[in-house]
Short mmCIF file of C-alpha atoms in Angstrom, two decimals:
data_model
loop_
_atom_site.label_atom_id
_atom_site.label_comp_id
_atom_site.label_asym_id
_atom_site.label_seq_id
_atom_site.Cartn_x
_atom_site.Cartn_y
_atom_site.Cartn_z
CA UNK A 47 121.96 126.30 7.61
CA UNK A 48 122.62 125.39 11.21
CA UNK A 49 119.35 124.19 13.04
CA UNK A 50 117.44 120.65 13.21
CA UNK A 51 117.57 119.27 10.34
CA UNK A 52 121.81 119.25 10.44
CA UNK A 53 121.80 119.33 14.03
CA UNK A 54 122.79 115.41 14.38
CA UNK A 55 125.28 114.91 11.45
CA UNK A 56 128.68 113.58 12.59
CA UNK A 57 131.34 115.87 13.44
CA UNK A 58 128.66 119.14 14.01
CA UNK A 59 129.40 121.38 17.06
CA UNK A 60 127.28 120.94 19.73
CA UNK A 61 127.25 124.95 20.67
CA UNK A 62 126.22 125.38 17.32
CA UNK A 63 123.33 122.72 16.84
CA UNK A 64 122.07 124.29 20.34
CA UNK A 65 121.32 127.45 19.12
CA UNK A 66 120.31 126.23 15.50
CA UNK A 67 117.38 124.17 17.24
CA UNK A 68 116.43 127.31 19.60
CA UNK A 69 116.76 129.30 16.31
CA UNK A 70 113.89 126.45 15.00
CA UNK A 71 111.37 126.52 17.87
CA UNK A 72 111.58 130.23 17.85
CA UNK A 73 110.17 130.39 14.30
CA UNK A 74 107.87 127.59 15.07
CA UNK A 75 106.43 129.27 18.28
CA UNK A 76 106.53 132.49 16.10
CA UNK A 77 104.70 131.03 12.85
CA UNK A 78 102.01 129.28 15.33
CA UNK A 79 101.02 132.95 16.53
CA UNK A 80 100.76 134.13 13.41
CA UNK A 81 98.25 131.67 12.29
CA UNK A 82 96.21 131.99 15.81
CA UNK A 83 96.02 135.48 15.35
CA UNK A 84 95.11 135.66 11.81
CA UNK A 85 92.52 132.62 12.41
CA UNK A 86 91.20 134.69 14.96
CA UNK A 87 91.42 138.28 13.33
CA UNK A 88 88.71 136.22 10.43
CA UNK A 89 86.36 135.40 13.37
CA UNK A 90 86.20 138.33 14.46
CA UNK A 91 85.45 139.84 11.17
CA UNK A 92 83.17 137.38 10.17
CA UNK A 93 81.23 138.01 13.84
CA UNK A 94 81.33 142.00 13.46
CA UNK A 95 83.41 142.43 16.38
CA UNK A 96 85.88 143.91 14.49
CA UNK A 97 84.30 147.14 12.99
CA UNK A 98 84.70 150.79 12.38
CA UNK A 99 83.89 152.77 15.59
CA UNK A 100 83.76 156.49 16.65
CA UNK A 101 85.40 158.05 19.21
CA UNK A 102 84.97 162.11 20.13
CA UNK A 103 84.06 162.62 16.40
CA UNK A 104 86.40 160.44 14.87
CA UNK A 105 86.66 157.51 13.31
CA UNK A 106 88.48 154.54 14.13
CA UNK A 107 88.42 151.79 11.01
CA UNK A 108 88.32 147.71 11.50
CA UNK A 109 88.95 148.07 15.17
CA UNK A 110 87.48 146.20 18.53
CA UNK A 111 87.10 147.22 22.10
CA UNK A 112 89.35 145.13 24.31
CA UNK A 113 86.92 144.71 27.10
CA UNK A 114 83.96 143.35 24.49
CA UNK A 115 86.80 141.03 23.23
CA UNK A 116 87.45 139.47 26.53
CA UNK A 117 83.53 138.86 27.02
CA UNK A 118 83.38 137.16 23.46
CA UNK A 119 86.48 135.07 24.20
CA UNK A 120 84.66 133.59 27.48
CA UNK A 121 81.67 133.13 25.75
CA UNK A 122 83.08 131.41 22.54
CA UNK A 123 85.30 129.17 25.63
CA UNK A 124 88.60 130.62 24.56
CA UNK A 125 89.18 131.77 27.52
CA UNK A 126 87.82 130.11 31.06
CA UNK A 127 88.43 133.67 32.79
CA UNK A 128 89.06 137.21 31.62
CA UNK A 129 93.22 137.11 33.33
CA UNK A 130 93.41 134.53 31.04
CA UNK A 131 91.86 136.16 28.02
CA UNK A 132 94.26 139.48 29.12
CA UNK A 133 97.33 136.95 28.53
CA UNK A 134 96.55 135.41 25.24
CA UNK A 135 95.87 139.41 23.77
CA UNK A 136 99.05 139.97 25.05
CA UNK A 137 100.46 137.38 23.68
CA UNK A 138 99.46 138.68 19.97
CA UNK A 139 100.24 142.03 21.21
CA UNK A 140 103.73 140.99 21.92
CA UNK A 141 104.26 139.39 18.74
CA UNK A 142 103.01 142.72 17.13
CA UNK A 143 100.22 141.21 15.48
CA UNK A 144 97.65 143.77 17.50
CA UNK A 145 98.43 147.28 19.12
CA UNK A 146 96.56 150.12 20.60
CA UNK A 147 95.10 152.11 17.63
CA UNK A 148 97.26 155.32 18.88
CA UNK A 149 99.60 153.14 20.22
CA UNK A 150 99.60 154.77 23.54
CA UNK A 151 98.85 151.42 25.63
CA UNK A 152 101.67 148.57 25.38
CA UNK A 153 99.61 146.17 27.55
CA UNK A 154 95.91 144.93 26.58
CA UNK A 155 93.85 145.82 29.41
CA UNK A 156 90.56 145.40 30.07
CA UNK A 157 88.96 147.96 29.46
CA UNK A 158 86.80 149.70 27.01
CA UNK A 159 89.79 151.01 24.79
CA UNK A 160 89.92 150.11 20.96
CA UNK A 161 93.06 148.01 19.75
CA UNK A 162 93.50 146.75 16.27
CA UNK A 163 94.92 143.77 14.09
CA UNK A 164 97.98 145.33 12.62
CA UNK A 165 96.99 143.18 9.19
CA UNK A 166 94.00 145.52 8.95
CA UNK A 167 96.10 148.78 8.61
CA UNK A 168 98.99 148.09 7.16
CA UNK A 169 101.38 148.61 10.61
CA UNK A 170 102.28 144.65 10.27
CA UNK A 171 106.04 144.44 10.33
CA UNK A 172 107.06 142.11 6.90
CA UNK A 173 110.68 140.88 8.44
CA UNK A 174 111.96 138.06 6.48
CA UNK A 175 110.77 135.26 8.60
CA UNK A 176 107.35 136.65 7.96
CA UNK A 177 107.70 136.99 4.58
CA UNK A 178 108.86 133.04 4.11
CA UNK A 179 105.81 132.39 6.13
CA UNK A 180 103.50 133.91 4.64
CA UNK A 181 104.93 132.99 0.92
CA UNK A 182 104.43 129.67 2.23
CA UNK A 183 101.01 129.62 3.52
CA UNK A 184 99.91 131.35 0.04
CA UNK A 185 101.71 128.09 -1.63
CA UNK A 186 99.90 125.47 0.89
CA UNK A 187 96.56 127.28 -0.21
CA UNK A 188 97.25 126.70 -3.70
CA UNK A 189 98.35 123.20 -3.61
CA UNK A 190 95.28 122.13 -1.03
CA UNK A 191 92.98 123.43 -4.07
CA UNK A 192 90.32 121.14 -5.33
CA UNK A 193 91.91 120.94 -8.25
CA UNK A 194 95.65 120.76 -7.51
CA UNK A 195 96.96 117.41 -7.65
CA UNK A 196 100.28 117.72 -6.82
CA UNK A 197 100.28 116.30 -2.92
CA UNK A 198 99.57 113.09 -3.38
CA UNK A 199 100.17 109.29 -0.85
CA UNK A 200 103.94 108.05 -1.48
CA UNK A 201 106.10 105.54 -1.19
CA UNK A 202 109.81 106.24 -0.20
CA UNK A 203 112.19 103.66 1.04
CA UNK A 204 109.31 101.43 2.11
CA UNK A 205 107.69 104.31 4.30
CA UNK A 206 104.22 105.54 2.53
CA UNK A 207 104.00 108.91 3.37
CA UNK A 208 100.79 111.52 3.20
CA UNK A 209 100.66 114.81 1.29
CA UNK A 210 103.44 114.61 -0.70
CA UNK A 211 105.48 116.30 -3.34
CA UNK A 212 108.40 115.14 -5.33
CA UNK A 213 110.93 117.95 -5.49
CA UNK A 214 111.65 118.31 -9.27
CA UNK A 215 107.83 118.43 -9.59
CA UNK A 216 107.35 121.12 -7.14
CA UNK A 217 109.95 123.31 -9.17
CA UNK A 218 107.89 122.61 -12.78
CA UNK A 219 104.89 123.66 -10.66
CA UNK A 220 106.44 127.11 -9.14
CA UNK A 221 107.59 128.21 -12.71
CA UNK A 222 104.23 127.31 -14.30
CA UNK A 223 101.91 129.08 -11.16
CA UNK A 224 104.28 132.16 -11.52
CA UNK A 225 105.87 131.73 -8.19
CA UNK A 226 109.30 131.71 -9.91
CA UNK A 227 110.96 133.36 -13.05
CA UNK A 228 113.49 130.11 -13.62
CA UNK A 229 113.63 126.81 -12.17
CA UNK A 230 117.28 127.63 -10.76
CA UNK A 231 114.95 130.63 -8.60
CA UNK A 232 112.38 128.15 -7.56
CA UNK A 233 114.90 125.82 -5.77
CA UNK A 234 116.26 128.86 -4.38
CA UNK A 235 112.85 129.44 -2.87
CA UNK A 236 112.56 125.90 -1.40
CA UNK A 237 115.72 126.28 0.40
CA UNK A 238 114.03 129.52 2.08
CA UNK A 239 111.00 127.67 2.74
CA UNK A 240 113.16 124.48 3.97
CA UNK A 241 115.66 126.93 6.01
CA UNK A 242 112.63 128.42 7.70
CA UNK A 243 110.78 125.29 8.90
CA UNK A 244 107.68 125.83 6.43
CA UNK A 245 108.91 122.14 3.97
CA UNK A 246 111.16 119.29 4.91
CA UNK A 247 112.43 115.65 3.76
CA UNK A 248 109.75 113.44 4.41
CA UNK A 249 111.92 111.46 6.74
CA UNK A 250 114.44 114.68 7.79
CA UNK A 251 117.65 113.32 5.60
CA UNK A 252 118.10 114.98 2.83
CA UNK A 253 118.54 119.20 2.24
CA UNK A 254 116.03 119.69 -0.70
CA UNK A 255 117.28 118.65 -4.15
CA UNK A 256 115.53 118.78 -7.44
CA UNK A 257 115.60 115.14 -7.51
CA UNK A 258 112.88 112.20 -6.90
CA UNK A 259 112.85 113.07 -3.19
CA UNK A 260 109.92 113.32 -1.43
CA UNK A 261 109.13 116.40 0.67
CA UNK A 262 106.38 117.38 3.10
CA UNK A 263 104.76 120.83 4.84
CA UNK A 264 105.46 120.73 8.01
CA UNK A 265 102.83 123.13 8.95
CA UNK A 266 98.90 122.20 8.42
CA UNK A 267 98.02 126.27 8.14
CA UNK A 268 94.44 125.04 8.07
CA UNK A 269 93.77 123.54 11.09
CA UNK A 270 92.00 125.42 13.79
CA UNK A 271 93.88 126.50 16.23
CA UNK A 272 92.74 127.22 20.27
CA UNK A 273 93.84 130.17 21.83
CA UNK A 274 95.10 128.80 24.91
CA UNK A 275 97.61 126.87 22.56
CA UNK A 276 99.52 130.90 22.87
CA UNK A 277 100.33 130.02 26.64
CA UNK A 278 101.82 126.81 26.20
CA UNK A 279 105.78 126.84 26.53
CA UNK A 280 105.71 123.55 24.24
CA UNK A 281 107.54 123.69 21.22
CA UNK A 282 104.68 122.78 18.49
CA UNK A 283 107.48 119.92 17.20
CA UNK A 284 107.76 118.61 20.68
CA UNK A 285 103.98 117.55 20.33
CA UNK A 286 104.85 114.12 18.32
CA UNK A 287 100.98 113.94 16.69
CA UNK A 288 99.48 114.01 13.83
CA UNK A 289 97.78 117.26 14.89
CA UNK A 290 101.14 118.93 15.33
CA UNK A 291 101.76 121.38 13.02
CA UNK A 292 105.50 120.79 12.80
CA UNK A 293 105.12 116.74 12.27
CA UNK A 294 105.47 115.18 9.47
CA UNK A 295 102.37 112.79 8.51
CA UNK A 296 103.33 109.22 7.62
CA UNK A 297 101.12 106.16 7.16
CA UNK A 298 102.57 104.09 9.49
CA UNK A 299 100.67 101.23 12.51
CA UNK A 300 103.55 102.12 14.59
CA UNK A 301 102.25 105.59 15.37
CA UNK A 302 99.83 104.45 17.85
CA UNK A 303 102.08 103.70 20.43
CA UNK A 304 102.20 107.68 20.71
CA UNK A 305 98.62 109.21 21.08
CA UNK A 306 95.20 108.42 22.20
CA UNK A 307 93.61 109.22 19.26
CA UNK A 308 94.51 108.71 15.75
CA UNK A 309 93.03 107.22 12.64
CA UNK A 310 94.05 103.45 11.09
CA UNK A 311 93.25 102.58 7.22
CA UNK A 312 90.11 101.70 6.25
CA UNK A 313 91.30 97.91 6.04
CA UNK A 314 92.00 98.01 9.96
CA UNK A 315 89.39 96.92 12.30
CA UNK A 316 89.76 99.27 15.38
CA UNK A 317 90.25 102.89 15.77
CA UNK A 318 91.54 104.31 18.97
CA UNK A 319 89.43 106.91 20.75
CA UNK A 320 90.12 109.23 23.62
CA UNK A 321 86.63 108.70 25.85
CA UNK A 322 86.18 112.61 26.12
CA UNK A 323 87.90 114.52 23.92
CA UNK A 324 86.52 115.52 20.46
CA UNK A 325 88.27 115.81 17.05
CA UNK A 326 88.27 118.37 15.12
CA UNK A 327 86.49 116.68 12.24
CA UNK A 328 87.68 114.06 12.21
CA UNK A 329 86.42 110.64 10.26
CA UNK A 330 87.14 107.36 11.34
CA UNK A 331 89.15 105.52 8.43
CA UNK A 332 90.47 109.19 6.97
CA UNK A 333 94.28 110.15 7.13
CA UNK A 334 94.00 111.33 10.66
CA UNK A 335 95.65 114.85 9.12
CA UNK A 336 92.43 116.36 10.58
CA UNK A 337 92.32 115.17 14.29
CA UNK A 338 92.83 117.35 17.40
CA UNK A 339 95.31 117.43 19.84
CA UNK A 340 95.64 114.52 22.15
CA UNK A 341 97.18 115.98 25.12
CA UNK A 342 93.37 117.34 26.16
CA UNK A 343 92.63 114.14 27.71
CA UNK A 344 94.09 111.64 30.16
CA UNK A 345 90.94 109.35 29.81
CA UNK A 346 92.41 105.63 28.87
CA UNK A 347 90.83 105.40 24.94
CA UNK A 348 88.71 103.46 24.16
CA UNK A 349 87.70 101.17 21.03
CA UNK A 350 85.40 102.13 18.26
CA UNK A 351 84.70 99.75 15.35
CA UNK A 352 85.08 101.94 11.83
CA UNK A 353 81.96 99.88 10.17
CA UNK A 354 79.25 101.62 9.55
CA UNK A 355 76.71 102.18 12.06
CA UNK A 356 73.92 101.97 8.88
CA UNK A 357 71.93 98.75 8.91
CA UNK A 358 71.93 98.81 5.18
CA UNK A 359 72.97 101.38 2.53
CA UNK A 360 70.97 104.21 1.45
CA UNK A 361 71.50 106.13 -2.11
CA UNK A 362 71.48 109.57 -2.40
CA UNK A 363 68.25 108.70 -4.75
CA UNK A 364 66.14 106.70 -2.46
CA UNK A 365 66.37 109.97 0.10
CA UNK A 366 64.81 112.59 -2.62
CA UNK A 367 62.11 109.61 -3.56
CA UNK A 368 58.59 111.77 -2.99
CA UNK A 369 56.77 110.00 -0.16
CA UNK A 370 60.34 108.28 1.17
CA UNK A 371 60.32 107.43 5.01
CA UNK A 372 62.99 110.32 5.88
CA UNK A 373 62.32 113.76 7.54
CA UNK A 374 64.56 116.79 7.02
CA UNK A 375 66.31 118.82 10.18
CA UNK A 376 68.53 121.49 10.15
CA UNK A 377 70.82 121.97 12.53
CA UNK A 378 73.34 125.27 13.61
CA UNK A 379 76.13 124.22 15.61
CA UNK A 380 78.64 126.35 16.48
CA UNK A 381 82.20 124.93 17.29
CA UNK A 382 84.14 124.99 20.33
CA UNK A 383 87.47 125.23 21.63
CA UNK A 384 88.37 121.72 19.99
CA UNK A 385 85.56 120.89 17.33
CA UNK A 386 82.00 120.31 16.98
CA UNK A 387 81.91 116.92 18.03
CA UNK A 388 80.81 114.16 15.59
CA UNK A 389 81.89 112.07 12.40
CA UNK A 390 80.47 111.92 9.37
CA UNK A 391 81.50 108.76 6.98
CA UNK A 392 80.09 107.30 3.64
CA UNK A 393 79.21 108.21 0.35
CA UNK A 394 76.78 109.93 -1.86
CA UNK A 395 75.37 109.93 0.66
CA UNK A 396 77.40 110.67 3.96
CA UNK A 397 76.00 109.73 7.20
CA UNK A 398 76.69 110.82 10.56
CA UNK A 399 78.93 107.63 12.27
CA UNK A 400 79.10 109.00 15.91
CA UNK A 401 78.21 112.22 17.72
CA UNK A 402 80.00 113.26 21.32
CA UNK A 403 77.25 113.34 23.57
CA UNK A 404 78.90 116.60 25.23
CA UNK A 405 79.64 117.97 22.26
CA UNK A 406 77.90 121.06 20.23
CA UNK A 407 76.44 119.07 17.97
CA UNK A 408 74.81 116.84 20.01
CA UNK A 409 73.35 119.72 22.14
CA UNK A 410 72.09 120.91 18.61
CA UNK A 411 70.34 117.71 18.15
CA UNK A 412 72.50 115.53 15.85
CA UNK A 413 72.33 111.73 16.15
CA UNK A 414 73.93 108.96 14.40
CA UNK A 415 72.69 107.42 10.98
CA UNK A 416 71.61 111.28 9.72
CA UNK A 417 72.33 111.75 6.18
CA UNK A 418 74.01 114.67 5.14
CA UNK A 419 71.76 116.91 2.80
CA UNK A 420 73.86 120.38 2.98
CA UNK A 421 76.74 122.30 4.38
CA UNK A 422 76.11 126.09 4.75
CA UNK A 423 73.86 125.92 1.96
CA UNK A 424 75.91 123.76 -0.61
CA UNK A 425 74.08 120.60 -1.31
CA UNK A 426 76.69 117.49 -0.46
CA UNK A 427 74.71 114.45 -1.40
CA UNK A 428 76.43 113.94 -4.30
CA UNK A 429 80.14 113.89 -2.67
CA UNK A 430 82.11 111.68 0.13
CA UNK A 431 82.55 112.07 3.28
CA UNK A 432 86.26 113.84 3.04
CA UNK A 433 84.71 116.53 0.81
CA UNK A 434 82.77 117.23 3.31
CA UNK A 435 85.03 117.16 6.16
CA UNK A 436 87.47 119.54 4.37
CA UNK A 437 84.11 122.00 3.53
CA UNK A 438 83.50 122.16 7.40
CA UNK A 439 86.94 122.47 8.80
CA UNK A 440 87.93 124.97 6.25
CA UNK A 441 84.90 127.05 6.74
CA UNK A 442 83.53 129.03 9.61
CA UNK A 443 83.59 127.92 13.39
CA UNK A 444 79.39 128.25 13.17
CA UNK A 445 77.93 125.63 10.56
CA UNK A 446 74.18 124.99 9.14
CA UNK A 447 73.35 121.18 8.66
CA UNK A 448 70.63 120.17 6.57
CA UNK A 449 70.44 116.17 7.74
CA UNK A 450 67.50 113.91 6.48
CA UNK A 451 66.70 110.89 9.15
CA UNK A 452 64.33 108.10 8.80
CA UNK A 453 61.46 108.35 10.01
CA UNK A 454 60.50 105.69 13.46
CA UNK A 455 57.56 102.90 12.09
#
């Protein structure tokens, strides 16, 4: 293999490292659209604006109308104007990930004709780039299960390192899940997956051996992507963050010297903070693997202390007492382009640390030192606060909050 990862050994042609990293960004850019789009195809489905529709007596299955599109993108702030939401279709269009349902319009226009997600009928082309991509997103799923315990914090040569996997553990876990006849077949696959960007060497120096080596995704498939991320000529591994989908996560102080907004161990005292930009999630004192992009602000950040902002700690028991001081709210907050703007921290109970005054939750009505009763319906008094981070982010972009708050004497 001739891109990134061999790009800088001694002796390697220069002409030939070139075009193995162009070769890498290309799948990068490539596997970014592909997770836009299908992020964006489940919206839509989940909204009803993808639907079967009629047209002179016939039927058109799972389809949209381009010009209804463009008004949802604006409204959802995808888009800030519809020549804007025009490119970012056509940027899924050109990646063949939507198309015309009779195929007779190349360009997405707006206008009220019907175009499709080519994952809803079948059309999607399954090249072998895709293929490695989406083999790898179905392993990533697997391993980020509840109960899968394979990615775990470690140590390698004095570098702790997040979401882990040791390589000869991976292969045991690919013949046992069925992913792999043999063991000899399952490396085989992690060179695929290493070859097409999807895993790497937790510090890029090593090709993957079934060994004690430590490997990382390089790609968080989970985290919600905005659509104006399509018209950005930025590599994704150009974007040194923790947000970037193509950088590796390490636990390391050092990082901070390289974005506005990242997350310190719970032992630290200070967090840094861009003053008006939102995470995604995020929880001051968690990995930081959750956190948006920091390039949205050029605000100078600001401190915020990670201690609790409760005067005294509150069991999930004392807030069920009959006749306790504490009123219940629900709350629907529906996401924007970068989050829904607040933190929630603590256990069984978790509490609400800090909420973005200009953010969607705020405007919904949340405030700091709410307990958390329920997410969508699932009762999380019981759990800790990165159980219910993972249940928002990995759910859908509108959310019901049951809170309880205590009541003023």
């Amino acid at each position: 293999m001739e891109e990134g990862s061999s790009a800088g050994s001694a002796g390697s042609d220069s002409s030939t490292s070139g075009s193995g990293g162009a070769q890498q960004r290309e799948l990068e850019r490539m596997a970014e659209v592909l997770v836009t789009g299908e992020q964006l195809r489940l919206r839509l489905h989940e909204e009803k604006v993808i639907k079967d529709r009629r047209h002179h007596l016939k039927t058109y299955p799972n389809c949209f109308v381009a010009k209804e599109l463009i008004d949802w993108l604006i409204e959802h702030k995808e888009a800030s104007d519809r020549e804007t939401a025009i490119k970012l279709m056509q940027k899924l269009a050109d990646r063949g990930i939507i198309h015309h349902v009779c195929d007779e319009h190349k360009e997405f226009k707006d206008v009220k004709l019907f175009y499709r997600f080519r994952k809803d009928d079948g059309t999607f082309p399954l090249d072998n780039e895709v293929k490695a991509f989406m083999r790898g997103q179905r392993l990533y799923e697997k391993l980020m299960s509840p109960e899968n315990t394979l990615l775990q914090p470690r140590e390698e040569e004095g570098v702790k390192y997040e979401r882990t996997f040791m390589a000869s553990e991976f292969l045991d876990w690919l013949v046992q899940e069925g992913e792999a006849t043999t063991r000899k077949e399952a490396e085989q696959l992690c060179h695929r997956l290493m070859d097409h960007g999807i895993i790497q060497h937790v510090s890029n120096k090593h090709p993957f051996v079934d060994s004690n080596l430590l490997y990382q995704f390089r790609m968080n498939f989970r985290r919600r992507r905005r659509l104006m991320e399509l018209l950005s000529e930025k590599s994704p591994s150009s974007q040194e963050t923790h947000d970037s989908p193509f950088c590796l996560r390490k636990q390391s102080h050092d990082n901070r010297k390289s974005t506005s907004f990242m997350s310190v161990s719970p032992s630290k005292e200070i967090k840094i903070v861009s003053a008006v930009r939102r995470s995604s999630m995020s929880s001051c004192g968690s990995s930081g693997y959750f956190s948006s992009s920091p390039t949205l602000s050029s605000s100078p950040p600001v401190l915020c202390n990670p201690k609790s902002v409760l005067k005294r700690p509150v069991t999930s028991e004392e807030l069920l007492t009959p006749g306790a001081p504490y009123a219940r709210k629900t709350f629907t907050i529906v996401g924007d382009a970068v989050g829904w703007g607040f933190v929630v921290r603590g256990s069984k109970p978790c509490h609400i640390q800090a909420v973005d005054p200009s953010g969607p939750a705020a405007a919904a009505g949340m405030k700091v030192c709410q307990f958390v009763v329920s997410v969508n319906g699932l009762n999380v008094l019981h759990v800790d606060y990165r159980t219910v981070s993972n249940l928002i982010l990995t759910g859908p972009r509108t959310i019901v909050m049951e809170v309880m708050e205590e009541l003023e004497c």
